[in-house]
């Protein structure tokens, strides 16, 4: 088990290094951020001074090594735009994103699992077919489109919910959160719903497939034959066994949702780190983009690790396999 | 393999294509999807000839007729704006047709490219097995575990804007799905007798992979390609909506929707709404067709 975790951590470090290198080279190729840093009227001497101050006059490998050296100490450079440390800028925005994603995934699980079980238990029923059809739409329509339609209906037509921003927040241990105020919730509902709908559609399909796979199993038949109440068969025997794929998919989708928050945050002007990434890409704010990616790759790999560990906690057979 | 000579007596046997067609048309929903698809694709491809206006020719626009509601009649141009005009006086219907044209081009080219690259890599991995397989599939896994949207964002931030850049980004994002499917199918095909026979004839791996195995691995790849068209259209629209996909000078549904957003909040819904509906319709139509195609072409679900 420990060996497994160590092995995965080494892989993670490798992936972070490769990723940062690719992004670094790529961003280096697209151009010179000097133009952004100095005023258009600056003369060559001033330009050179700025280039030197930001280390842009060094060869690329030297810049990369400097970057790695600094990164190892937690310094990812300063934003070209604001001059703040890049990582700090991202971490400041992170709670907003995580908060929205947690609510979205929570919604997706609460809606997706029951509907998926329903569709799996009664595959021929009209309601199940309707659920499946809607779920196809749920993950094939683009996220920004769903967000737009929700804004059009709830904000413009009904005038019920705000279409942008985060609303009032409460600071808890240095983190500002929207989920603790009624106004924050009003702002949070639409973005979270937008992000959650596609995830709910996916969870419905996974749950349905798992349910249909587990239903013909002997232990279900045995429980039924023994006279266990149907509610208990579904709630205990079935649910425990379909949990494995659901936990795996939900865990991995959490990472996807954080990435996709880029789109949702842009639609709803939600001040999270996804919006920051888009803004930084558009103005070529290299340190912020690189820092975001390094953080994201690290996050995704850790998430994978957590999912694997959870997986082993639920499924005893997977534990055996790792031990062998 | 052999084509019938003209003199050969014709036997009334359904060709595979005819069988596919009759099976397809049995399903009403899928047929509806196909008709819807044709109704969107034909006018979009012919946009320069059938659209009421070229919305990207500044000289043809009347800036004083901006933000007109649907059904307004243009006083200077003598056309009816069936779906209204946007903030620069563009006919929304024409802009949708031109934008859809861009979306279709991007989707077809990127999906074809991903199919070719993915199938080649997947088949190669399956044919050679061993270390080649392990290495190629490791790359595929790594790629699939990284969120597609982020990869596309990074690529476009490196490559810059442009229709060709969007196509490249989408190919890089999508090839891995095709590679995985092609490998899965090819692993089964590899042990079939015809492949063994071809090996006994000492044909080159290249020839066996492309002439013998590839045609037999096509059905599942075609199904994925169909559904993937919808994904590509959605992805292109998303990237353009974010402002890093198709450049402002080119028509695109995503950008049209993004531009209409500010007007939407003040009640001028049509600038965003109709392009949004067009986008949703084509995605739904492709899914209806693709879903049924999967049922027909997958021998397991056919029974």
XYZ file of C-alpha atoms in Angstrom:
627
model
C 0.000 0.000 0.000
C 2.696 2.476 1.041
C 4.807 1.340 -1.880
C 1.854 1.910 -4.182
C 1.405 5.471 -2.919
C 5.120 6.242 -3.196
C 5.169 4.859 -6.713
C 2.264 7.055 -7.685
C 3.848 10.128 -6.119
C 7.002 9.593 -8.188
C 4.864 9.318 -11.314
C 3.118 12.519 -10.274
C 6.405 14.393 -9.944
C 7.434 13.148 -13.402
C 4.186 14.315 -14.971
C 4.455 17.745 -13.360
C 8.001 18.205 -14.684
C 7.105 17.110 -18.246
C 3.991 19.265 -18.273
C 5.750 22.372 -16.978
C 8.512 21.905 -19.536
C 6.086 21.592 -22.445
C 4.114 24.625 -21.367
C 7.251 26.614 -20.721
C 8.674 25.889 -24.171
C 5.303 26.472 -25.817
C 4.768 29.814 -24.152
C 8.355 30.791 -24.865
C 7.763 30.185 -28.566
C 4.637 32.300 -28.851
C 6.253 35.466 -28.141
C 7.806 38.054 -26.116
C 5.918 39.399 -23.146
C 8.183 42.431 -23.067
C 5.715 44.297 -25.258
C 3.169 43.888 -22.493
C 5.496 44.945 -19.734
C 6.719 48.248 -21.104
C 4.866 51.197 -22.538
C 4.855 51.441 -26.346
C 6.983 54.594 -26.205
C 9.830 52.942 -24.296
C 13.231 53.003 -25.966
C 15.528 50.009 -26.445
C 17.479 50.718 -23.293
C 14.341 50.644 -21.154
C 13.192 47.460 -22.866
C 16.499 45.770 -22.168
C 16.281 46.819 -18.528
C 12.821 45.294 -18.195
C 13.914 42.106 -19.947
C 16.793 41.815 -17.568
C 14.625 42.482 -14.530
C 12.298 39.603 -15.463
C 15.135 37.330 -16.613
C 13.861 37.314 -20.195
C 17.324 37.973 -21.650
C 18.556 34.533 -20.544
C 18.517 31.487 -22.876
C 15.416 29.322 -22.540
C 17.030 26.452 -20.616
C 18.458 28.938 -18.158
C 15.005 30.507 -17.725
C 13.526 27.071 -17.179
C 16.118 26.054 -14.599
C 15.636 29.330 -12.762
C 11.910 28.662 -12.857
C 12.330 25.133 -11.468
C 14.681 26.336 -8.772
C 12.237 29.022 -7.693
C 9.251 26.704 -8.031
C 10.876 24.217 -5.682
C 10.838 26.988 -3.099
C 7.187 27.714 -3.879
C 7.938 30.787 -5.968
C 6.288 30.655 -9.393
C 7.217 34.142 -10.427
C 5.132 37.274 -10.353
C 2.196 38.104 -12.551
C 3.295 40.420 -15.363
C 0.037 42.301 -14.933
C -0.335 42.903 -11.205
C 3.146 42.103 -9.932
C 1.703 39.790 -7.269
C 3.170 36.296 -6.836
C 1.442 34.073 -9.418
C 0.711 31.192 -7.078
C -0.750 33.486 -4.449
C -3.020 35.017 -7.086
C -4.335 31.572 -8.005
C -4.693 30.332 -4.446
C -6.698 33.432 -3.594
C -9.157 32.538 -6.318
C -9.238 28.830 -5.570
C -11.876 28.733 -2.807
C -14.467 30.253 -5.159
C -13.862 27.544 -7.757
C -13.734 24.658 -5.312
C -16.887 25.865 -3.618
C -18.789 25.957 -6.899
C -17.465 22.556 -7.987
C -18.333 20.909 -4.661
C -21.908 22.180 -4.835
C -22.143 21.116 -8.503
C -20.845 17.602 -7.861
C -23.035 17.279 -4.771
C -26.038 18.179 -6.879
C -24.958 15.756 -9.612
C -24.669 12.855 -7.159
C -27.927 13.617 -5.346
C -29.818 13.782 -8.644
C -27.820 11.306 -10.707
C -27.677 8.273 -8.427
C -31.426 7.937 -7.691
C -32.405 8.627 -11.311
C -29.766 6.211 -12.594
C -30.953 3.482 -10.222
C -34.532 4.095 -11.312
C -33.551 3.795 -14.976
C -31.580 0.639 -14.224
C -34.304 -1.028 -12.172
C -37.077 -0.366 -14.688
C -35.339 -0.051 -18.075
C -38.579 -0.388 -20.036
C -40.570 2.299 -18.195
C -41.352 5.506 -20.071
C -39.893 7.570 -17.241
C -36.581 5.700 -17.509
C -36.430 6.280 -21.241
C -37.137 9.970 -20.723
C -34.333 10.160 -18.136
C -31.892 8.520 -20.529
C -32.825 10.803 -23.432
C -32.420 13.919 -21.315
C -29.089 12.630 -20.038
C -27.769 12.387 -23.598
C -28.615 16.061 -24.048
C -27.083 16.822 -20.651
C -23.612 15.889 -21.678
C -23.626 16.629 -25.365
C -24.817 20.237 -25.142
C -21.963 22.642 -24.420
C -21.721 23.889 -20.830
C -21.770 27.532 -21.836
C -24.985 26.941 -23.766
C -26.732 25.445 -20.740
C -25.498 28.358 -18.631
C -26.814 30.856 -21.126
C -30.233 29.234 -21.259
C -30.420 29.209 -17.468
C -29.502 32.902 -17.352
C -32.072 33.654 -20.023
C -34.808 31.876 -18.094
C -34.038 32.542 -14.433
C -32.300 35.921 -14.629
C -33.759 37.671 -17.655
C -37.235 36.171 -18.031
C -38.160 35.408 -14.409
C -35.768 37.903 -12.829
C -35.309 35.512 -9.899
C -31.574 34.912 -9.690
C -28.513 37.074 -10.352
C -26.552 36.256 -13.499
C -23.046 37.154 -12.369
C -20.683 37.575 -9.483
C -20.365 35.835 -6.176
C -22.626 37.798 -3.874
C -21.766 38.419 -0.256
C -19.222 36.108 1.288
C -18.286 35.150 4.810
C -14.683 34.674 5.793
C -13.951 31.411 7.559
C -10.377 30.904 8.639
C -9.101 33.175 5.874
C -11.282 31.615 3.167
C -14.168 33.650 1.883
C -17.177 31.478 1.173
C -20.493 32.134 -0.521
C -22.253 29.018 0.727
C -22.804 30.562 4.148
C -24.954 33.503 3.121
C -28.407 33.442 1.492
C -27.209 35.994 -1.052
C -24.176 33.857 -1.817
C -26.431 30.865 -2.459
C -28.559 32.890 -4.851
C -25.420 33.649 -6.830
C -24.109 30.122 -6.560
C -27.184 28.198 -7.752
C -26.998 28.928 -11.481
C -23.262 28.339 -12.012
C -23.350 25.179 -9.906
C -26.433 23.922 -11.739
C -24.774 24.599 -15.101
C -21.682 22.680 -14.135
C -23.655 19.969 -12.323
C -26.131 19.098 -15.075
C -23.560 17.552 -17.386
C -22.017 15.652 -14.471
C -25.448 14.453 -13.345
C -26.067 13.122 -16.861
C -22.852 11.133 -16.699
C -23.557 9.781 -13.207
C -27.038 8.710 -14.334
C -25.530 6.644 -17.127
C -22.851 5.090 -14.940
C -25.363 4.256 -12.189
C -27.786 2.731 -14.662
C -25.121 0.567 -16.265
C -23.859 -0.584 -12.839
C -27.384 -1.312 -11.619
C -28.140 -3.444 -14.634
C -24.889 -5.302 -14.147
C -25.466 -6.012 -10.456
C -29.185 -6.906 -10.620
C -28.790 -10.395 -12.164
C -26.120 -11.339 -9.577
C -26.712 -14.302 -7.310
C -26.496 -12.343 -4.061
C -29.374 -10.117 -5.180
C -31.448 -13.148 -6.153
C -30.563 -14.813 -2.870
C -31.530 -11.750 -0.824
C -34.842 -11.608 -2.630
C -35.468 -15.319 -2.216
C -34.673 -14.995 1.475
C -37.544 -12.509 1.707
C -35.524 -9.377 2.358
C -37.707 -6.328 1.843
C -37.261 -4.840 -1.676
C -36.285 -1.495 -0.184
C -33.448 -3.141 1.717
C -32.304 -5.097 -1.322
C -32.040 -1.883 -3.325
C -30.774 0.323 -0.503
C -28.170 -2.065 0.908
C -27.321 -4.968 -1.352
C -27.562 -3.115 -4.637
C -26.300 0.296 -3.531
C -23.179 -1.058 -1.843
C -22.142 -2.848 -4.981
C -22.801 -0.089 -7.474
C -20.900 2.374 -5.279
C -17.535 1.317 -6.699
C -17.998 2.659 -10.245
C -19.941 5.646 -8.944
C -17.197 6.695 -6.521
C -14.537 6.230 -9.194
C -16.372 8.263 -11.788
C -17.430 10.972 -9.339
C -13.886 11.331 -8.096
C -12.393 11.636 -11.563
C -15.196 13.947 -12.682
C -14.356 16.242 -9.791
C -11.090 16.995 -11.551
C -12.818 17.456 -14.885
C -15.304 19.790 -13.219
C -12.533 21.970 -11.803
C -11.119 22.215 -15.330
C -14.512 22.891 -16.867
C -15.163 25.581 -14.279
C -13.138 27.709 -16.712
C -16.189 27.907 -18.960
C -18.821 28.250 -16.252
C -16.852 30.965 -14.481
C -16.552 32.936 -17.708
C -20.303 32.711 -18.386
C -21.281 33.796 -14.873
C -18.329 36.122 -14.212
C -17.587 33.971 -11.167
C -14.278 35.174 -9.708
C -12.553 31.789 -9.543
C -9.225 30.558 -10.817
C -10.703 29.419 -14.172
C -11.656 32.988 -15.032
C -8.165 34.017 -13.989
C -6.675 31.455 -16.387
C -8.696 32.702 -19.351
C -7.817 36.316 -18.607
C -4.141 35.392 -18.222
C -4.106 33.420 -21.482
C -5.614 36.321 -23.376
C -3.074 38.850 -22.069
C -0.104 36.389 -22.215
C 0.513 36.539 -18.465
C 2.929 33.611 -18.607
C 3.759 33.034 -14.907
C 0.090 32.769 -13.980
C -0.660 30.294 -16.793
C 2.312 28.098 -15.906
C 1.529 28.220 -12.182
C -2.098 27.301 -12.853
C -1.094 24.309 -14.950
C 1.456 23.018 -12.474
C -1.136 23.302 -9.724
C -3.777 21.628 -11.884
C -1.588 18.685 -12.915
C -0.612 18.187 -9.291
C -4.250 18.386 -8.231
C -5.423 15.895 -10.878
C -2.770 13.371 -9.953
C -3.512 13.675 -6.238
C -7.183 13.244 -7.042
C -6.426 10.061 -8.971
C -4.484 8.802 -6.002
C -7.311 9.567 -3.584
C -9.797 7.832 -5.878
C -7.570 4.760 -6.034
C -7.267 4.642 -2.262
C -11.039 5.080 -1.844
C -11.538 2.376 -4.393
C -9.484 0.006 -2.327
C -11.394 0.978 0.797
C -14.710 -0.023 -0.815
C -13.630 -2.965 -2.917
C -11.791 -5.707 -0.994
C -10.799 -7.519 -4.207
C -8.830 -4.484 -5.399
C -6.949 -4.497 -2.078
C -5.897 -8.089 -2.655
C -4.601 -7.259 -6.095
C -2.287 -4.501 -4.865
C -0.932 -6.735 -2.107
C 0.037 -9.452 -4.571
C -12.628 -7.684 -52.896
C -13.556 -8.353 -56.533
C -16.005 -6.174 -58.377
C -18.688 -7.852 -60.464
C -18.141 -7.560 -64.198
C -20.930 -5.842 -66.174
C -21.983 -9.098 -67.832
C -22.481 -10.996 -64.588
C -26.137 -11.838 -63.891
C -27.525 -9.504 -61.280
C -28.894 -11.225 -58.226
C -31.433 -9.442 -56.047
C -29.338 -9.498 -52.883
C -29.219 -6.498 -50.573
C -25.825 -4.893 -50.495
C -24.532 -4.102 -46.988
C -25.229 -0.458 -47.653
C -28.859 -1.103 -48.641
C -29.361 -3.181 -45.524
C -27.853 -0.432 -43.404
C -30.156 2.087 -45.029
C -33.349 0.114 -44.495
C -32.355 -0.667 -40.899
C -31.621 2.970 -40.284
C -34.895 4.257 -41.682
C -36.856 1.873 -39.437
C -36.199 4.160 -36.480
C -38.342 7.292 -36.745
C -36.351 9.374 -34.286
C -33.084 8.667 -36.123
C -34.710 9.441 -39.483
C -35.956 12.701 -38.021
C -32.394 13.415 -36.868
C -31.052 12.741 -40.348
C -33.587 15.071 -41.969
C -32.844 17.767 -39.381
C -29.147 17.328 -40.081
C -29.691 17.761 -43.820
C -31.852 20.833 -43.206
C -29.004 22.418 -41.248
C -26.033 21.233 -43.293
C -27.257 22.041 -46.810
C -28.039 25.758 -46.327
C -24.939 26.206 -44.145
C -22.580 24.731 -46.716
C -24.267 26.839 -49.392
C -24.285 29.915 -47.119
C -22.458 32.247 -49.536
C -25.180 31.604 -52.120
C -28.347 31.272 -50.055
C -27.818 33.594 -47.068
C -29.732 36.876 -47.379
C -26.559 38.833 -46.619
C -22.837 38.352 -46.206
C -22.584 39.387 -42.560
C -18.802 39.612 -42.656
C -18.619 42.042 -45.549
C -18.607 45.430 -43.812
C -19.842 47.145 -46.955
C -23.053 45.117 -46.934
C -24.028 46.078 -43.392
C -26.204 48.950 -42.281
C -24.994 49.961 -38.846
C -28.152 52.007 -38.300
C -30.168 48.823 -38.452
C -28.474 47.180 -35.502
C -30.348 45.333 -32.749
C -33.595 45.095 -34.722
C -36.050 42.471 -33.441
C -36.872 39.371 -35.530
C -39.079 39.995 -38.542
C -37.985 43.611 -39.099
C -37.722 44.720 -42.698
C -34.552 46.470 -43.734
C -35.175 49.899 -45.273
C -31.819 50.273 -46.972
C -31.082 46.694 -48.040
C -34.567 45.501 -48.992
C -34.368 42.239 -47.052
C -36.302 40.946 -44.078
C -34.302 40.181 -40.944
C -36.198 37.023 -40.044
C -34.190 36.483 -36.881
C -33.322 40.125 -36.225
C -29.950 41.854 -36.365
C -27.020 41.965 -33.963
C -25.125 44.887 -32.459
C -23.383 45.671 -35.754
C -26.431 45.385 -37.971
C -25.699 41.858 -39.168
C -28.607 39.671 -40.181
C -28.646 37.008 -37.447
C -29.927 34.292 -39.808
C -27.068 34.907 -42.242
C -24.556 35.030 -39.421
C -25.865 31.685 -38.147
C -25.502 30.075 -41.595
C -21.955 31.387 -42.010
C -21.032 30.452 -38.443
C -22.477 26.972 -38.823
C -20.398 26.586 -41.957
C -17.244 27.283 -39.967
C -18.364 24.857 -37.245
C -19.019 22.095 -39.788
C -15.677 22.596 -41.526
C -13.801 22.532 -38.219
C -15.737 19.470 -37.045
C -15.337 17.428 -40.244
C -11.659 18.163 -40.728
C -10.715 17.650 -37.078
C -12.712 14.436 -36.712
C -11.307 13.013 -39.957
C -7.805 13.941 -38.846
C -8.286 12.402 -35.393
C -9.802 9.288 -36.955
C -6.832 8.796 -39.280
C -4.192 9.456 -36.647
C -6.012 7.572 -33.907
C -6.753 4.530 -36.087
C -3.143 4.357 -37.285
C -1.768 4.505 -33.758
C -4.363 2.138 -32.305
C -3.903 -0.454 -35.049
C -0.132 -0.218 -34.846
C -0.280 -0.778 -31.082
C -2.576 -3.780 -31.474
C -0.655 -5.322 -34.359
C 2.786 -5.165 -32.780
C 1.729 -5.618 -29.153
C 4.386 -5.807 -26.439
C 6.447 -2.711 -25.730
C 5.073 -0.680 -28.653
C 1.571 -1.316 -27.375
C 2.466 -0.503 -23.790
C 4.179 2.753 -24.727
C 1.452 3.974 -27.084
C -1.358 3.124 -24.685
C 0.484 4.796 -21.816
C 0.492 8.008 -23.858
C -3.203 7.550 -24.629
C -4.030 7.046 -20.932
C -2.000 10.064 -19.920
C -3.765 12.168 -22.509
C -7.232 10.944 -21.565
C -6.669 11.638 -17.872
C -5.995 15.295 -18.593
C -9.147 17.403 -19.077
C -9.706 18.006 -22.799
C -10.795 21.600 -22.400
C -7.604 22.545 -20.553
C -5.417 20.879 -23.157
C -7.210 22.735 -25.938
C -6.891 26.023 -24.026
C -3.179 25.578 -23.517
C -2.604 24.582 -27.137
C -4.505 27.577 -28.424
C -2.685 29.888 -26.053
C 0.546 28.550 -27.523
C -0.533 28.371 -31.182
C -2.599 31.558 -31.317
C -6.009 32.024 -32.899
C -7.272 30.755 -36.239
C -9.518 28.114 -37.764
C -6.502 25.926 -38.603
C -5.225 26.259 -35.032
C -8.588 25.211 -33.629
C -8.543 22.161 -35.913
C -5.051 21.207 -34.730
C -6.066 21.639 -31.086
C -9.163 19.484 -31.569
C -7.176 16.737 -33.307
C -4.684 16.665 -30.443
C -7.548 16.472 -27.961
C -9.539 13.776 -29.764
C -7.149 11.309 -31.382
C -6.709 9.310 -28.193
C -10.363 8.205 -28.130
C -10.014 6.799 -31.636
C -6.707 5.151 -30.810
C -8.211 3.360 -27.826
C -11.239 2.122 -29.757
C -9.184 1.097 -32.794
C -6.824 -0.863 -30.563
C -9.676 -2.629 -28.795
C -11.251 -3.723 -32.058
C -7.954 -4.593 -33.687
C -6.924 -6.842 -30.787
C -9.851 -9.084 -31.706
C -9.240 -8.832 -35.441
C -5.552 -9.610 -35.086
C -6.240 -13.254 -34.293
C -8.732 -13.770 -37.098
C -7.862 -16.166 -39.887
C -7.601 -13.569 -42.631
C -4.882 -11.721 -40.709
C -3.025 -14.957 -40.090
C -3.355 -15.789 -43.784
C -1.988 -12.370 -44.718
C 0.907 -12.908 -42.335
C 1.651 -16.283 -43.898
C 1.829 -14.544 -47.255
C 4.558 -12.399 -45.702
C 2.775 -9.178 -46.523
C 4.283 -6.061 -44.992
C 2.834 -4.975 -41.620
C 1.823 -1.730 -43.285
C -0.255 -3.574 -45.861
C -1.848 -5.890 -43.307
C -2.727 -3.007 -41.009
C -4.202 -0.673 -43.595
C -5.594 -2.986 -46.281
C -6.729 -5.933 -44.194
C -7.372 -4.893 -40.614
C -8.469 -1.279 -40.983
C -11.594 -1.960 -43.121
C -12.735 -4.533 -40.577
C -12.192 -2.168 -37.669
C -14.161 0.655 -39.259
C -17.738 0.176 -37.896
C -17.038 1.134 -34.255
C -14.748 3.941 -35.440
C -17.498 5.345 -37.647
C -19.887 5.359 -34.696
C -17.419 7.272 -32.533
C -16.625 9.633 -35.383
C -20.307 10.486 -35.791
C -20.849 11.292 -32.128
C -17.488 13.022 -32.038
C -18.673 15.477 -34.690
C -21.104 16.791 -32.077
C -18.319 17.033 -29.507
C -16.085 18.881 -31.969
C -18.840 21.372 -32.784
C -19.489 21.924 -29.076
C -15.768 22.320 -28.375
C -15.235 24.789 -31.211
C -18.224 26.843 -30.048
C -16.930 26.798 -26.469
C -13.430 27.922 -27.458
C -14.783 30.668 -29.684
C -17.169 31.704 -26.919
C -14.198 32.060 -24.579
C -12.562 34.278 -27.178
C -9.568 32.083 -27.944
C -10.894 29.961 -30.823
C -11.923 31.302 -34.207
C -10.664 34.906 -34.652
C -13.106 37.828 -34.578
C -12.812 38.326 -38.339
C -14.271 34.861 -39.039
C -17.878 33.824 -38.526
C -18.496 31.489 -35.605
C -21.537 30.474 -33.597
C -19.674 30.622 -30.285
C -18.583 34.189 -30.827
C -22.021 35.216 -32.055
C -23.473 33.899 -28.809
C -20.784 35.618 -26.743
C -21.391 38.937 -28.512
C -25.135 38.687 -27.960
C -24.693 38.044 -24.258
C -24.567 41.695 -23.187
C -27.681 42.438 -25.212
C -29.492 39.487 -23.712
C -29.417 40.989 -20.245
C -31.265 44.016 -21.584
C -33.958 41.842 -23.128
C -32.662 41.608 -26.712
C -32.613 37.845 -26.552
C -32.442 37.023 -30.282
C -28.761 37.764 -30.880
C -27.678 34.951 -28.549
C -30.798 32.826 -28.499
C -31.134 31.824 -32.164
C -27.460 30.901 -32.683
C -27.767 28.935 -29.437
C -30.802 27.072 -30.754
C -29.007 26.325 -34.037
C -26.046 24.970 -32.090
C -28.282 22.791 -29.912
C -30.252 21.500 -32.913
C -27.214 20.289 -34.807
C -25.766 18.625 -31.711
C -29.079 16.881 -30.985
C -29.466 15.805 -34.624
C -25.975 14.309 -34.730
C -26.603 12.467 -31.465
C -29.894 11.007 -32.707
C -28.225 9.712 -35.852
C -25.090 8.513 -34.065
C -26.985 6.739 -31.310
C -29.025 4.717 -33.749
C -26.020 4.046 -35.938
C -24.321 2.530 -32.895
C -27.300 0.241 -32.302
C -27.199 -0.987 -35.903
C -23.442 -1.370 -36.273
C -22.865 -2.973 -32.879
C -23.611 -6.670 -33.353
C -24.114 -7.133 -29.600
C -26.958 -4.662 -29.288
C -28.503 -5.653 -32.643
C -30.056 -8.743 -31.135
